[in-house]
Amino acid sequence: MKPEEIIEKIFEAVTNSPINLYGICRKTKLHPRTAKRYLGIIESVQAKEKIEKEWHGLRAMMRKKRQR
């Protein structure tokens, strides 16, 4: 699978409501290590879509930023 396809899958899984890494893995059927690796790539591609990320211990909660 190409990196662009993985990023698109993750963007489709992230909505306005918070979702943890396990939820993204279930929706996208990606391995947790792969999803974690691509979160860094997504942060660099934020010109396309803005994502908020909060870390609570080992949990990462992500959601799309709201337009004001």
PDB file of C-alpha atoms in Angstrom:
ATOM      1  CA  MET A   1       0.000   0.000   0.000  1.00  0.00           C
ATOM      2  CA  LYS A   2       1.312   3.458  -0.884  1.00  0.00           C
ATOM      3  CA  PRO A   3       1.916   6.071   1.838  1.00  0.00           C
ATOM      4  CA  GLU A   4      -0.684   8.368   0.253  1.00  0.00           C
ATOM      5  CA  GLU A   5      -3.318   5.645   0.525  1.00  0.00           C
ATOM      6  CA  ILE A   6      -2.497   5.058   4.186  1.00  0.00           C
ATOM      7  CA  ILE A   7      -2.746   8.773   4.936  1.00  0.00           C
ATOM      8  CA  GLU A   8      -6.104   8.995   3.152  1.00  0.00           C
ATOM      9  CA  LYS A   9      -7.413   6.026   5.161  1.00  0.00           C
ATOM     10  CA  ILE A  10      -6.394   7.716   8.413  1.00  0.00           C
ATOM     11  CA  PHE A  11      -8.012  11.025   7.361  1.00  0.00           C
ATOM     12  CA  GLU A  12     -11.248   9.189   6.567  1.00  0.00           C
ATOM     13  CA  ALA A  13     -11.202   7.563  10.011  1.00  0.00           C
ATOM     14  CA  VAL A  14     -10.649  10.846  11.907  1.00  0.00           C
ATOM     15  CA  THR A  15     -13.834  12.848  12.482  1.00  0.00           C
ATOM     16  CA  ASN A  16     -14.799  15.826  14.642  1.00  0.00           C
ATOM     17  CA  SER A  17     -15.258  13.566  17.657  1.00  0.00           C
ATOM     18  CA  PRO A  18     -12.126  12.270  19.427  1.00  0.00           C
ATOM     19  CA  ILE A  19     -10.818   8.852  18.410  1.00  0.00           C
ATOM     20  CA  ASN A  20      -7.942   6.904  19.899  1.00  0.00           C
ATOM     21  CA  LEU A  21      -5.222   5.042  18.056  1.00  0.00           C
ATOM     22  CA  TYR A  22      -6.970   1.688  18.534  1.00  0.00           C
ATOM     23  CA  GLY A  23     -10.133   3.105  16.945  1.00  0.00           C
ATOM     24  CA  ILE A  24      -8.168   4.306  13.936  1.00  0.00           C
ATOM     25  CA  CYS A  25      -6.575   0.878  13.606  1.00  0.00           C
ATOM     26  CA  ARG A  26      -9.976  -0.840  13.678  1.00  0.00           C
ATOM     27  CA  LYS A  27     -11.519   1.517  11.095  1.00  0.00           C
ATOM     28  CA  THR A  28      -8.552   1.482   8.712  1.00  0.00           C
ATOM     29  CA  LYS A  29      -7.420  -2.116   9.368  1.00  0.00           C
ATOM     30  CA  LEU A  30      -3.840  -0.856   9.770  1.00  0.00           C
ATOM     31  CA  HIS A  31      -1.295  -2.245  12.211  1.00  0.00           C
ATOM     32  CA  PRO A  32      -0.835   0.059  15.255  1.00  0.00           C
ATOM     33  CA  ARG A  33       2.853   0.602  14.448  1.00  0.00           C
ATOM     34  CA  THR A  34       1.980   1.658  10.912  1.00  0.00           C
ATOM     35  CA  ALA A  35      -0.705   4.052  12.128  1.00  0.00           C
ATOM     36  CA  LYS A  36       1.680   5.578  14.684  1.00  0.00           C
ATOM     37  CA  ARG A  37       4.408   5.985  12.073  1.00  0.00           C
ATOM     38  CA  TYR A  38       2.092   7.810   9.704  1.00  0.00           C
ATOM     39  CA  LEU A  39       0.770  10.189  12.360  1.00  0.00           C
ATOM     40  CA  GLY A  40       4.083  12.036  12.074  1.00  0.00           C
ATOM     41  CA  ILE A  41       3.651  12.239   8.320  1.00  0.00           C
ATOM     42  CA  ILE A  42       0.112  13.537   8.750  1.00  0.00           C
ATOM     43  CA  GLU A  43       1.335  16.335  10.984  1.00  0.00           C
ATOM     44  CA  SER A  44       3.635  17.478   8.176  1.00  0.00           C
ATOM     45  CA  VAL A  45       0.774  17.377   5.672  1.00  0.00           C
ATOM     46  CA  GLN A  46      -1.540  19.538   7.774  1.00  0.00           C
ATOM     47  CA  ALA A  47      -1.944  22.098   5.018  1.00  0.00           C
ATOM     48  CA  LYS A  48      -4.536  19.708   3.590  1.00  0.00           C
ATOM     49  CA  GLU A  49      -6.508  18.984   6.784  1.00  0.00           C
ATOM     50  CA  LYS A  50      -5.897  20.279  10.297  1.00  0.00           C
ATOM     51  CA  ILE A  51      -5.864  17.701  13.081  1.00  0.00           C
ATOM     52  CA  GLU A  52      -5.686  18.219  16.840  1.00  0.00           C
ATOM     53  CA  LYS A  53      -3.723  15.594  18.722  1.00  0.00           C
ATOM     54  CA  GLU A  54      -3.732  15.147  22.495  1.00  0.00           C
ATOM     55  CA  TRP A  55      -1.536  12.617  24.288  1.00  0.00           C
ATOM     56  CA  HIS A  56      -2.761  11.065  27.555  1.00  0.00           C
ATOM     57  CA  GLY A  57      -0.027   8.667  28.597  1.00  0.00           C
ATOM     58  CA  LEU A  58       0.184   6.162  25.753  1.00  0.00           C
ATOM     59  CA  ARG A  59      -3.167   7.181  24.284  1.00  0.00           C
ATOM     60  CA  ALA A  60      -3.358   9.570  21.369  1.00  0.00           C
ATOM     61  CA  MET A  61      -6.709  11.281  20.872  1.00  0.00           C
ATOM     62  CA  MET A  62      -7.179  12.910  17.469  1.00  0.00           C
ATOM     63  CA  ARG A  63      -9.923  14.897  15.800  1.00  0.00           C
ATOM     64  CA  LYS A  64     -10.335  17.366  12.977  1.00  0.00           C
ATOM     65  CA  LYS A  65      -9.953  20.992  14.018  1.00  0.00           C
ATOM     66  CA  ARG A  66     -13.178  22.944  13.923  1.00  0.00           C
ATOM     67  CA  GLN A  67     -13.503  25.804  11.467  1.00  0.00           C
ATOM     68  CA  ARG A  68     -14.506  29.054  13.120  1.00  0.00           C
TER      69      ARG A  68
END
